[in-house]
Coordinates of C-alpha atoms in Angstrom, one line a residue:
X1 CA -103.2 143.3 111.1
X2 CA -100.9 140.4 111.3
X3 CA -100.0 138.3 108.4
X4 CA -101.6 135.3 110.5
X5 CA -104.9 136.9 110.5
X6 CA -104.5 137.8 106.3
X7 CA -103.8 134.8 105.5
X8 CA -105.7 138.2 108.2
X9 CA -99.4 149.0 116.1
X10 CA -93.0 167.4 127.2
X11 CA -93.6 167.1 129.6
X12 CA -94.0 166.3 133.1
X13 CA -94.4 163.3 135.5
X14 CA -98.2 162.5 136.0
X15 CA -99.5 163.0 139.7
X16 CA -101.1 160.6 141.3
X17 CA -103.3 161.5 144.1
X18 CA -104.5 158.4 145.2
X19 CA -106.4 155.5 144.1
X20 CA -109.5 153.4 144.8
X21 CA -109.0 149.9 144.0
X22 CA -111.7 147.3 143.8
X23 CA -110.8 143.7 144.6
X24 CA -110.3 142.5 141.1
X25 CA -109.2 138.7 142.8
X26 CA -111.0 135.7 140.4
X27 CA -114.1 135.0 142.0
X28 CA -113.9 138.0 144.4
X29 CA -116.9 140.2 143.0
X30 CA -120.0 139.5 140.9
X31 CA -121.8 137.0 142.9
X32 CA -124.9 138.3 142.7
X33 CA -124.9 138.2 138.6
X34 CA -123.3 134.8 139.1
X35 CA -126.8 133.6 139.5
X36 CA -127.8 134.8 136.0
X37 CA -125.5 132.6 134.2
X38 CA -127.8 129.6 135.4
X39 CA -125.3 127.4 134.9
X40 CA -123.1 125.1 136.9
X41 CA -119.6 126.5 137.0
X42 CA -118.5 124.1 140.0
X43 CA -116.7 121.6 137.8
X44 CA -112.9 122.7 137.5
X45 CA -112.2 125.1 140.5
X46 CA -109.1 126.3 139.2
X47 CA -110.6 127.7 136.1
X48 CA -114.5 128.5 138.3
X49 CA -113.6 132.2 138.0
X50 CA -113.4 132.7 134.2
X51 CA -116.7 131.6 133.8
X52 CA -118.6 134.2 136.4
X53 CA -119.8 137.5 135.5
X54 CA -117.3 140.4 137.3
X55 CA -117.6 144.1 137.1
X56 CA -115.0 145.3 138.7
X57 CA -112.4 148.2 138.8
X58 CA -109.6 150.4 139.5
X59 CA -110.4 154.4 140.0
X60 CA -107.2 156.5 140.0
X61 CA -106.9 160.0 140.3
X62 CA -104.1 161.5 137.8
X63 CA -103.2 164.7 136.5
X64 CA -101.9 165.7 133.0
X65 CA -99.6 168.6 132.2
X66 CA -98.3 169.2 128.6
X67 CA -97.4 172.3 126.5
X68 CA -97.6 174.8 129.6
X69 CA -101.3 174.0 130.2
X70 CA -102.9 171.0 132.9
X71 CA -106.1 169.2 133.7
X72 CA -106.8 166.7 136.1
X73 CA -108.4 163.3 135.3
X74 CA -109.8 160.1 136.5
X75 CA -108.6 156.8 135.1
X76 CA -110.8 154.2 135.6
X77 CA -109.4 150.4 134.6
X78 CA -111.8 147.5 134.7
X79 CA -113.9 145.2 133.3
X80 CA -117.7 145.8 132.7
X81 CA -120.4 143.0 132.0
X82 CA -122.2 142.7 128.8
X83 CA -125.8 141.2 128.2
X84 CA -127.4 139.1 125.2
X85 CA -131.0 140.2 124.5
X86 CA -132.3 138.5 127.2
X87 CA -130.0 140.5 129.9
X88 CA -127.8 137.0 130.3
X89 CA -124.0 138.0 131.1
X90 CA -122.0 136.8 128.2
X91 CA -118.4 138.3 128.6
X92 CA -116.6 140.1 130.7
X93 CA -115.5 143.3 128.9
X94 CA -112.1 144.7 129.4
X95 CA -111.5 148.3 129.4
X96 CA -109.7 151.3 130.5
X97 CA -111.4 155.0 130.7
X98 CA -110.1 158.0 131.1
X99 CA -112.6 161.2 131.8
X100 CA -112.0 165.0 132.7
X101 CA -112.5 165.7 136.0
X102 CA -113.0 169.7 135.6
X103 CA -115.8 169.0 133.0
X104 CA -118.9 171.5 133.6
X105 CA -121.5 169.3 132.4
X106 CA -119.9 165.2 131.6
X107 CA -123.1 164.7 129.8
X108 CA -122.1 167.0 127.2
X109 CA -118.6 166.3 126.8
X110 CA -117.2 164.3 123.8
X111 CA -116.4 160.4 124.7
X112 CA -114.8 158.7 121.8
X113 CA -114.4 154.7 122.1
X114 CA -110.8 152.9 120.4
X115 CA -109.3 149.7 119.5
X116 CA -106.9 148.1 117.6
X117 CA -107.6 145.2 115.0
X118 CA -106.0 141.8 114.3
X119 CA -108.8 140.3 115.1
X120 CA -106.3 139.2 118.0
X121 CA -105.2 142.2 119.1
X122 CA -105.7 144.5 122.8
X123 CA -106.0 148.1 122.2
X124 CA -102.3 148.7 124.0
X125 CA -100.9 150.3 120.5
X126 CA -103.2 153.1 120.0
X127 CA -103.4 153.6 124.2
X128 CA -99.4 153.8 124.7
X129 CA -99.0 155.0 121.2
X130 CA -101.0 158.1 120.4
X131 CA -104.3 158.3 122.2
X132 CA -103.5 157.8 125.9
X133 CA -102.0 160.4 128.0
X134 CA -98.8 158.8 128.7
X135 CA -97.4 157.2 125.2
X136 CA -94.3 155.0 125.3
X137 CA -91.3 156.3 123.6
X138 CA -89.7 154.2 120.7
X139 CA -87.1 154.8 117.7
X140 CA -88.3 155.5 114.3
X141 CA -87.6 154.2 112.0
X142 CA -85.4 151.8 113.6
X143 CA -85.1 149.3 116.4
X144 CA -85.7 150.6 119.9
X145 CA -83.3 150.4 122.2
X146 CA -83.5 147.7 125.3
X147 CA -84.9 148.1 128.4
X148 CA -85.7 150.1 130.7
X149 CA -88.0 151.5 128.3
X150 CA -88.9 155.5 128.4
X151 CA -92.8 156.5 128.8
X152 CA -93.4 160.0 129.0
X153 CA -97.0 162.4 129.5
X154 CA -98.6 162.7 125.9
X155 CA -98.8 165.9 124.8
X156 CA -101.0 164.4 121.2
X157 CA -103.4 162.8 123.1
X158 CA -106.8 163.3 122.8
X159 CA -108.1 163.8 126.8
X160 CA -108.2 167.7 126.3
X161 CA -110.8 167.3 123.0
X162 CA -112.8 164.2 124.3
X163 CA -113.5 161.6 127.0
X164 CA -111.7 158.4 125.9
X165 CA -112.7 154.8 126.6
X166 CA -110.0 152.1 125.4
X167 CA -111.8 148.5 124.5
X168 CA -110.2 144.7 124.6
X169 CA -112.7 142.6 122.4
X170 CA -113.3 139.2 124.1
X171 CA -109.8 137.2 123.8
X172 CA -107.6 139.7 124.4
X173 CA -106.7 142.3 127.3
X174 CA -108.6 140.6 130.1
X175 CA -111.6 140.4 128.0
X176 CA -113.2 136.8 128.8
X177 CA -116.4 134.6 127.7
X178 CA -118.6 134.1 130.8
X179 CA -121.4 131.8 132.0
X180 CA -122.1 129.2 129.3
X181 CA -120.0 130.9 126.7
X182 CA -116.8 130.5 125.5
X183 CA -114.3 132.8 123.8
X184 CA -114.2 131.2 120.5
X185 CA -117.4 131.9 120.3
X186 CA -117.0 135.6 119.9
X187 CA -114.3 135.0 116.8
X188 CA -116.0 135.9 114.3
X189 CA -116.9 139.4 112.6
X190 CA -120.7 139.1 113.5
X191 CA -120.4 138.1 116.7
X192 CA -117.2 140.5 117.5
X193 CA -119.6 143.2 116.2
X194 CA -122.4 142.4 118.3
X195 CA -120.4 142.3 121.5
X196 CA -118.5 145.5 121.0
X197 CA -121.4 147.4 120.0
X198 CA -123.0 145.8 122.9
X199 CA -120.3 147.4 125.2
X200 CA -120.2 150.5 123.9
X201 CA -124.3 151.0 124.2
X202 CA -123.4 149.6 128.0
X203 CA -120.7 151.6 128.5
X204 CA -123.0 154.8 127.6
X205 CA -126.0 153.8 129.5
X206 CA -124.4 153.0 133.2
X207 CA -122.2 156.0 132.6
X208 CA -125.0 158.5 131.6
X209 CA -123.5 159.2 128.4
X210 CA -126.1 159.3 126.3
X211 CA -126.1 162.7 125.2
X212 CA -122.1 163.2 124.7
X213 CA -121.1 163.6 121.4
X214 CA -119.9 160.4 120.8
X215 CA -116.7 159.4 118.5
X216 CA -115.3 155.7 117.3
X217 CA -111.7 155.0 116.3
X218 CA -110.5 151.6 115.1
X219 CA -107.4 150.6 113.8
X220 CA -106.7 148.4 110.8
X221 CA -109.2 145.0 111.4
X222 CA -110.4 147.6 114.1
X223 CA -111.7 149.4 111.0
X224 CA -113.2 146.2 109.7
X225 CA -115.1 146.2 113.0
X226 CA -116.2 150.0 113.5
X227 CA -117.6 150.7 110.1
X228 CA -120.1 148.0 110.9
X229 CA -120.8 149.3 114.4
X230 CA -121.7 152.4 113.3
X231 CA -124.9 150.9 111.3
X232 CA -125.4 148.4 113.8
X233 CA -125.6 150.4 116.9
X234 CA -127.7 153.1 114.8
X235 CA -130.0 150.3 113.7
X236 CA -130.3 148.7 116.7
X237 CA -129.8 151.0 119.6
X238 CA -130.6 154.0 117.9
X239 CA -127.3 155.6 118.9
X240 CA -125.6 157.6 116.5
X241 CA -121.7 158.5 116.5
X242 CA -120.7 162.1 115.6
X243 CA -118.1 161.0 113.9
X244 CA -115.9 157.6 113.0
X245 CA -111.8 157.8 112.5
X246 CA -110.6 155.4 110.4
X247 CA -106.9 154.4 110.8
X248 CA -105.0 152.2 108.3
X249 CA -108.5 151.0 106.7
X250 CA -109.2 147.3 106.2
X251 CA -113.0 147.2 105.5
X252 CA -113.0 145.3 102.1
X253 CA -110.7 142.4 103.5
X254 CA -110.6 140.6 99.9
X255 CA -109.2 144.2 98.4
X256 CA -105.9 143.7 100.3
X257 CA -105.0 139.8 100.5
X258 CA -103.7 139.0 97.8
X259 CA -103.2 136.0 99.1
X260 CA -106.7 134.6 98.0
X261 CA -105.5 132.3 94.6
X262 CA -107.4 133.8 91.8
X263 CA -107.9 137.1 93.5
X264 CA -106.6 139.7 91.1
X265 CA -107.9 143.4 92.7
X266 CA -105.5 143.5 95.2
X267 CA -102.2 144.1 93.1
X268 CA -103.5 147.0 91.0
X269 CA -104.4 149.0 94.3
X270 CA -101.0 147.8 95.8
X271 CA -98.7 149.6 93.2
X272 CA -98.9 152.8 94.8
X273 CA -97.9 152.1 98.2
X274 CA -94.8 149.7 96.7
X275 CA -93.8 153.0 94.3
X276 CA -94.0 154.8 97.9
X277 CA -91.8 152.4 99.7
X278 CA -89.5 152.0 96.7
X279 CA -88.9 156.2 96.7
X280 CA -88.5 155.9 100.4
X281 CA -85.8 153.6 99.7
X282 CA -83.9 155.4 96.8
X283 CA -85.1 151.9 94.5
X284 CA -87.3 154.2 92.1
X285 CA -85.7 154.9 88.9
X286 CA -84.9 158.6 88.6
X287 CA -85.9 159.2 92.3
X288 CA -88.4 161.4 92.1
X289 CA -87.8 164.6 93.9
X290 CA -91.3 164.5 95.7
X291 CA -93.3 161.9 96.8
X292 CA -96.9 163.1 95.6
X293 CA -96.7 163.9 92.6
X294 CA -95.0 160.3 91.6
X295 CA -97.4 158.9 93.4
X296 CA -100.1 160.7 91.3
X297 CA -98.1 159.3 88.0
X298 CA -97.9 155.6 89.8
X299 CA -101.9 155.5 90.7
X300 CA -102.7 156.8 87.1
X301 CA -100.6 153.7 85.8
X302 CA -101.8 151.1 88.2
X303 CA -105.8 152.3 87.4
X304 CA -105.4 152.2 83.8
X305 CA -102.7 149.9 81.9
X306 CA -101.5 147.9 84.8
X307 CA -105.3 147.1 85.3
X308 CA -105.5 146.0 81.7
X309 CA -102.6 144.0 81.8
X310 CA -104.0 142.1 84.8
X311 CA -107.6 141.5 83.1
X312 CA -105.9 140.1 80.1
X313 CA -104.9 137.2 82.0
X314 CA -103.5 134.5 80.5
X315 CA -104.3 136.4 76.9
X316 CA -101.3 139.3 77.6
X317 CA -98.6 138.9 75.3
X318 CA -95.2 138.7 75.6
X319 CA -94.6 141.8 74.7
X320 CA -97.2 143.6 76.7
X321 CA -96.0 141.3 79.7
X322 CA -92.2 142.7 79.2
X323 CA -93.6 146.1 79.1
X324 CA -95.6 146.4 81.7
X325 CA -92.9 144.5 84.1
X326 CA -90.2 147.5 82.8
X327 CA -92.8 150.2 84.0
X328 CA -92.9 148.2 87.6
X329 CA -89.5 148.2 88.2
X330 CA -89.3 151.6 87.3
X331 CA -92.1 152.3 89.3
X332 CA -90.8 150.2 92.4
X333 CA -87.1 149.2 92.5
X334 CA -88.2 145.5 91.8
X335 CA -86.2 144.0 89.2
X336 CA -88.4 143.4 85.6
X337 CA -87.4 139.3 85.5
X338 CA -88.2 139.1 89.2
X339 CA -91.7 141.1 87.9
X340 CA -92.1 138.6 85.5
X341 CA -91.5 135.7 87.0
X342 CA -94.5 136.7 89.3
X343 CA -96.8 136.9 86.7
X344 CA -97.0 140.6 87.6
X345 CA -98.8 139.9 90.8
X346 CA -96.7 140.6 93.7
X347 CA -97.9 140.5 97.2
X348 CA -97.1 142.8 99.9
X349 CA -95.2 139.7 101.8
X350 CA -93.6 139.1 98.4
X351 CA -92.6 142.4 98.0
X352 CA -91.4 142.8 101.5
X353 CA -89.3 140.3 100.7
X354 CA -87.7 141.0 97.5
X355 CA -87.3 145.4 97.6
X356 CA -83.9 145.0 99.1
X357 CA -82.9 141.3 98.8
X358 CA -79.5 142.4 96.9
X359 CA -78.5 144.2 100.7
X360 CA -80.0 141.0 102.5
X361 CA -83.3 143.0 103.7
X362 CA -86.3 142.8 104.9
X363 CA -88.6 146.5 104.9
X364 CA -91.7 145.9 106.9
X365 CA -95.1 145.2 105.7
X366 CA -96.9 147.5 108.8
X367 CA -94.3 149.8 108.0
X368 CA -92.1 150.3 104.8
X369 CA -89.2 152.6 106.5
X370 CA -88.4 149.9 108.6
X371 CA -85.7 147.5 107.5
X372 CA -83.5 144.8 109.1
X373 CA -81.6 141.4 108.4
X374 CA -83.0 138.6 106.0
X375 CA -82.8 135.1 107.3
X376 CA -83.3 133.7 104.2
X377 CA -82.6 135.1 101.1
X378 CA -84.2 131.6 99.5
X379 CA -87.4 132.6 100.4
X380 CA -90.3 133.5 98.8
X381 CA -92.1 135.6 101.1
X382 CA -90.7 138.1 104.2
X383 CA -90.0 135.4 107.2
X384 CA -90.9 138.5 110.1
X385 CA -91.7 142.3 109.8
X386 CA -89.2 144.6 111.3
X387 CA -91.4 147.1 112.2
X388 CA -92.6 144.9 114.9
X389 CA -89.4 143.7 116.5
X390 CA -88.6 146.9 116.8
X391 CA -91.4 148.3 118.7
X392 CA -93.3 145.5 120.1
X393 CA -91.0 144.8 123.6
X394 CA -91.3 148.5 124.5
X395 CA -94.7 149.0 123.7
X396 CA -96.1 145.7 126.1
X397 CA -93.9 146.1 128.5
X398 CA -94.4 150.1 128.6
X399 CA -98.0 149.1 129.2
X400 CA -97.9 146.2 131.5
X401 CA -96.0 148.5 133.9
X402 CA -98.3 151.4 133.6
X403 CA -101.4 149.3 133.9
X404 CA -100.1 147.7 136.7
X405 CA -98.4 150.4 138.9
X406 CA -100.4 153.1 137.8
X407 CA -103.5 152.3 137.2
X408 CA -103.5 149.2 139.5
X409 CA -105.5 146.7 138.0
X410 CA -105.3 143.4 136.2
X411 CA -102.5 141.9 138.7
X412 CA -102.5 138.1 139.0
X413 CA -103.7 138.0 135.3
X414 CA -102.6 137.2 132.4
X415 CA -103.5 140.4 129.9
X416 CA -103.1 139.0 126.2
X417 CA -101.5 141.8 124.2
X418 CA -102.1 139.9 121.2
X419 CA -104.0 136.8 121.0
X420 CA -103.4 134.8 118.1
X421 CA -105.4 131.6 118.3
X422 CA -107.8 134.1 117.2
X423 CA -106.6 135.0 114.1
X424 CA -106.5 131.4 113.3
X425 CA -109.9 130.3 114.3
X426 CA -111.5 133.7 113.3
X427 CA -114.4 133.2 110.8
X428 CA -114.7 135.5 108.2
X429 CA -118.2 135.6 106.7
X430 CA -120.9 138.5 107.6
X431 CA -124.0 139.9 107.4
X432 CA -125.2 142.9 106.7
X433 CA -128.4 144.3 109.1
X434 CA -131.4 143.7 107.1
X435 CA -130.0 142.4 104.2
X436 CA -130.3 139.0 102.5
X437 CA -127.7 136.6 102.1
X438 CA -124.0 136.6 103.5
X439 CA -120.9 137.4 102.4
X440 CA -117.9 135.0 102.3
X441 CA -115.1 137.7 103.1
X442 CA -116.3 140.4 104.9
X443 CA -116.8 143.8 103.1
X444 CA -117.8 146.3 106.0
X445 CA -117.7 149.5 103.8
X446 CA -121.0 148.4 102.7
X447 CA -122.0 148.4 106.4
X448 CA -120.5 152.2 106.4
X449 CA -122.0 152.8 103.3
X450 CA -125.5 152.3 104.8
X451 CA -124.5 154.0 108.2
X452 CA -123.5 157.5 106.0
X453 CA -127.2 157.1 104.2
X454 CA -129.7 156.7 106.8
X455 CA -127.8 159.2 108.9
X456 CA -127.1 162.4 107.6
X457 CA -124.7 164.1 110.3
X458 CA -122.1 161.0 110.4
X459 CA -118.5 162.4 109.3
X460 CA -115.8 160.0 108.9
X461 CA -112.0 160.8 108.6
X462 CA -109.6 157.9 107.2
X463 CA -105.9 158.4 108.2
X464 CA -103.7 156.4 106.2
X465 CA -99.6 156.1 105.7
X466 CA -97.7 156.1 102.8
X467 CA -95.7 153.5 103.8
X468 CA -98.2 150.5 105.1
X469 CA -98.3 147.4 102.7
X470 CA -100.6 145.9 105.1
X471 CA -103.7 148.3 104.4
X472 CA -102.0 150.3 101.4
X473 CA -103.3 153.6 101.0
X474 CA -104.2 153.0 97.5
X475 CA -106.0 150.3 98.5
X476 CA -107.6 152.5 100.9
X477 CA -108.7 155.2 98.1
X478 CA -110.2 152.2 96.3
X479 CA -112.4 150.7 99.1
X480 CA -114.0 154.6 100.0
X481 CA -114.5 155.3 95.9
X482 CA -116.7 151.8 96.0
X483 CA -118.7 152.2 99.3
X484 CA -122.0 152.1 97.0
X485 CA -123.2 155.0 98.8
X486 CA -125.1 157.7 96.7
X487 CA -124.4 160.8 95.3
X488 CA -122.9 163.3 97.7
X489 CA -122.1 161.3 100.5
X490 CA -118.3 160.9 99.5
X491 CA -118.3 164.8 100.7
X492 CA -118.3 163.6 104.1
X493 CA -115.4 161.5 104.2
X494 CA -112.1 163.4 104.5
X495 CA -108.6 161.4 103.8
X496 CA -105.4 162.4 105.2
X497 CA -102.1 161.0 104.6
X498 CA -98.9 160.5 106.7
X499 CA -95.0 159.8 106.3
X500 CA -95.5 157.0 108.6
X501 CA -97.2 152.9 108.4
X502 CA -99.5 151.5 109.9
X503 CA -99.0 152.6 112.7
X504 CA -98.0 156.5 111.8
X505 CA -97.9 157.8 114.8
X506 CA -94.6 155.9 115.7
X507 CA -93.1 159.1 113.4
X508 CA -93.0 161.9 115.6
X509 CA -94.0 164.6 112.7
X510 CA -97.3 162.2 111.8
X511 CA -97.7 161.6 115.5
X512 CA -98.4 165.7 115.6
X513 CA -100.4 166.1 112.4
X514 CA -102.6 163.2 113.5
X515 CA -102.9 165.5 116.7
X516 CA -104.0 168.3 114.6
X517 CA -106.1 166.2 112.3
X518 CA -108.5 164.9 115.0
X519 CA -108.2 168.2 117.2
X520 CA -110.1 169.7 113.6
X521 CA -112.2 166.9 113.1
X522 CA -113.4 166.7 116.8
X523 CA -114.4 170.7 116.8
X524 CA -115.7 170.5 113.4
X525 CA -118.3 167.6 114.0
X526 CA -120.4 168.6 117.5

């Protein structure tokens, strides 16, 4: 999740046998669902092609061989058409598969479904970093090296446990509006809801995937999004998931931006992640020996007289004010004036800022371990996120190649890695399925909340990093304890934590333990 949107991440050489490549040229394929659009698209020739309905893909033959053992797989990379309710094309769906070739019975075989968040972002971070079977190499915690970037066979990816299709919501990838629609109209979470449930039930039927044991994984907003396709596609399509993965969670969007004026829940649930990125840093007073049980101490605090303080308003006194600032910087490494000064509500740009100002810092809001250079110490708020110019160039560029030259599709087009006009223009107000009224700021653990109810066998598994300030994982334990679900339900939810961000699998031991945690997960849910 980028601050734009707040305000919205051994081993040897593949084999490949051979491919068969449809011709993905604009205007090349789809003329016969052309005529469903029922619209004239003979105005600008030069754009003609972004308008007309195209399935179209790229079917390469690979081979994956990690830890002494191999399969072979297909890779398929193309585009699939979706439908409103009337069976009018409405987008052109990016995507890229990936499905074992030595499977006994493919109907019976796990298939789990991924993306990334932003809104504005492809799903190129979780495919090169974790889920894919190649992953692109990168330093941790520190800047990566310049090209020629390093991409190697992924031995914690998830093609031996499941089936694995990676989605580009409309905007991004080489995911486009078609016939009479355009992209902006898709930028929204209802109607980005709609069309990726909408892809996933398509994706299942022309595939014959029906009966699969069927998994979804999103990624901070892709979080957002999933938790809500869970109920809809169960309401609406009567397709259950065995299980949903949540990764850096950002379901309750008004819980983490603190950004909002007058918004007071986010800085309570933020302390614990700033105590965590503090200790990382050697800015805690004391300096805890372990991590957890400070932490344990620090949520304590923030839940009970940090909370008080913050209700109090403008009634706190001076002397509670002073107090509560001393226990911060204690807490985080911030200094008690600067604490003061900010009223006691900090937020995570703020705090990004300010940890490590007296070295001329800047630690990273995806991901506190990361530092480098401030540009301006005057500021009030971080001007970039290190975290991201350290990894970024390697990660697109890792994938442009390999989507390119290995999987040969997409050439001649631009693929958006990020998108962010769409963060911008991205409307934030949704509905629940059956429910009266809307909400301003969407809240989809009420969405997941409903999904977990009305269907008993859905698991869910939230992954979170200690070091995020984007989707904090205190914030995190905050939005699953109010879901609203009933009694019993919270039994089904498992939480895991990682030395890593946002993005924990850039850390090479949470990159394995994720393994591990969805290998378990996986087994223990068909």
């Amino acid at each position: 999740m980028t601050k734009t949107t707040m305000a919205v991440g051994l081993v040897c050489a593949a084999g490949l046998w051979g491919a068969a490549h449809a011709d993905d040229r604009p205007g090349a394929a789809g003329s016969a669902l052309l005529e469903a659009c029922q619209v004239d698209v003979k105005g600008d020739k030069k754009d003609e092609w972004k308008r007309e309905p195209k399935a179209e893909s790229s079917v390469t033959q690979h081979h994956l061989s990690v830890g002494g053992k191999g399969f072979d797989y297909t890779a398929t990379a193309g585009t699939l058409v979706i439908r409103d309710d009337d069976d009018k094309p409405i987008a052109n769906f990016g995507y890229i598969a990936y499905t074992r070739r030595d499977a006994k019975e493919p109907g019976q075989r796990p298939v789990m479904f991924a993306f990334n968040g932003g809104p504005g972002s492809s799903s190129l971070w979780l495919h090169m970093g974790v889920l894919g079977p190649r992953r692109v190499v990168v330093a941790d915690p520190g800047p990566t090296a310049p090209a020629p970037y390093k991409t190697v066979e992924n031995e914690f990816g998830v093609l031996d446990k499941t089936d694995l299709v990676m989605i580009d919501p409309v905007g991004t990838g080489l995911s486009r509006a078609v016939c009479d629609k355009k992209d902006e109209d898709f930028w929204g979470v209802d109607p980005d809801i709609d069309s990726v449930s909408r892809f996933i039930a398509q994706y299942v039927s022309d595939n014959n995937r029906w009966t699969s044991p069927k998994y979804l994984l999103g990624e901070s907003y892709g979080t957002t999004r999933s938790a809500a396709i869970v109920d809809w596609l169960r309401s609406r399509r009567s397709l259950s998931f065995n299980g949903l993965i949540l990764v850096s969670v950002a379901t309750d969007i008004e819980a983490i931006f603190a950004e909002l004026p007058g918004n007071d829940r986010p800085y309570a649930a933020y302390l614990p992640a700033y105590a965590a990125v503090g200790w990382y840093h050697h800015m805690v007073s004391g300096q805890p020996a372990q991590l957890e049980p400070f932490l344990a101490e620090v949520r304590k605090y923030a839940a009970g007289p940090f909370t008080a303080a913050l209700l109090k308003g403008d009634a706190l006194s001076d002397e509670e004010r002073d107090a509560v600032a001393e226990q911060v910087h204690k807490y985080t490494g911030l200094s008690a004036d600067y604490v003061k000064a900010a009223n006691l509500r900090i937020s995570e740009n703020m705090f990004a800022h300010e940890l490590l100002k007296g070295q001329r810092k800047t630690v990273g809001r995806l991901d506190g371990r990361f530092a480098g250079p401030t540009q301006d110490p005057l500021q009030k708020y971080a001007d970039y996120d290190p975290q991201s110019a350290a990894i970024s160039a390697a990660f697109t560029a890792a994938f442009q190649d390999y989507y390119h030259s290995d999987l040969k599709f997409g050439q001649g087009r631009t693929y958006r890695a990020t998108n962010f006009d769409i963060g911008d223009k991205w409307k934030w107000t949704h509905r629940l399925i059956d429910a009266p009224g809307e909400q301003p700021i969407v809240n989809t653990g009420l969405d997941l909340a409903q999904a977990l109810t009305q269907d008993a066998n859905l698991k869910v598994l939230v992954l979170n990093g200690y070091y995020d300030l984007a989707t904090p994982f205190s914030a995190t334990e905050y939005m699953m304890a109010h879901l609203g679900a009933p009694p019993g339900t919270s039994s089904r939810i498992q939480m895991k934590y990682y030395e890593g961000g946002h993005m924990m699998y850039v850390n090479p031991p949470s990159m394995k333990k994720m393994k591990s945690d969805l290998d378990a997960f996986i087994d223990s849910t068909h």
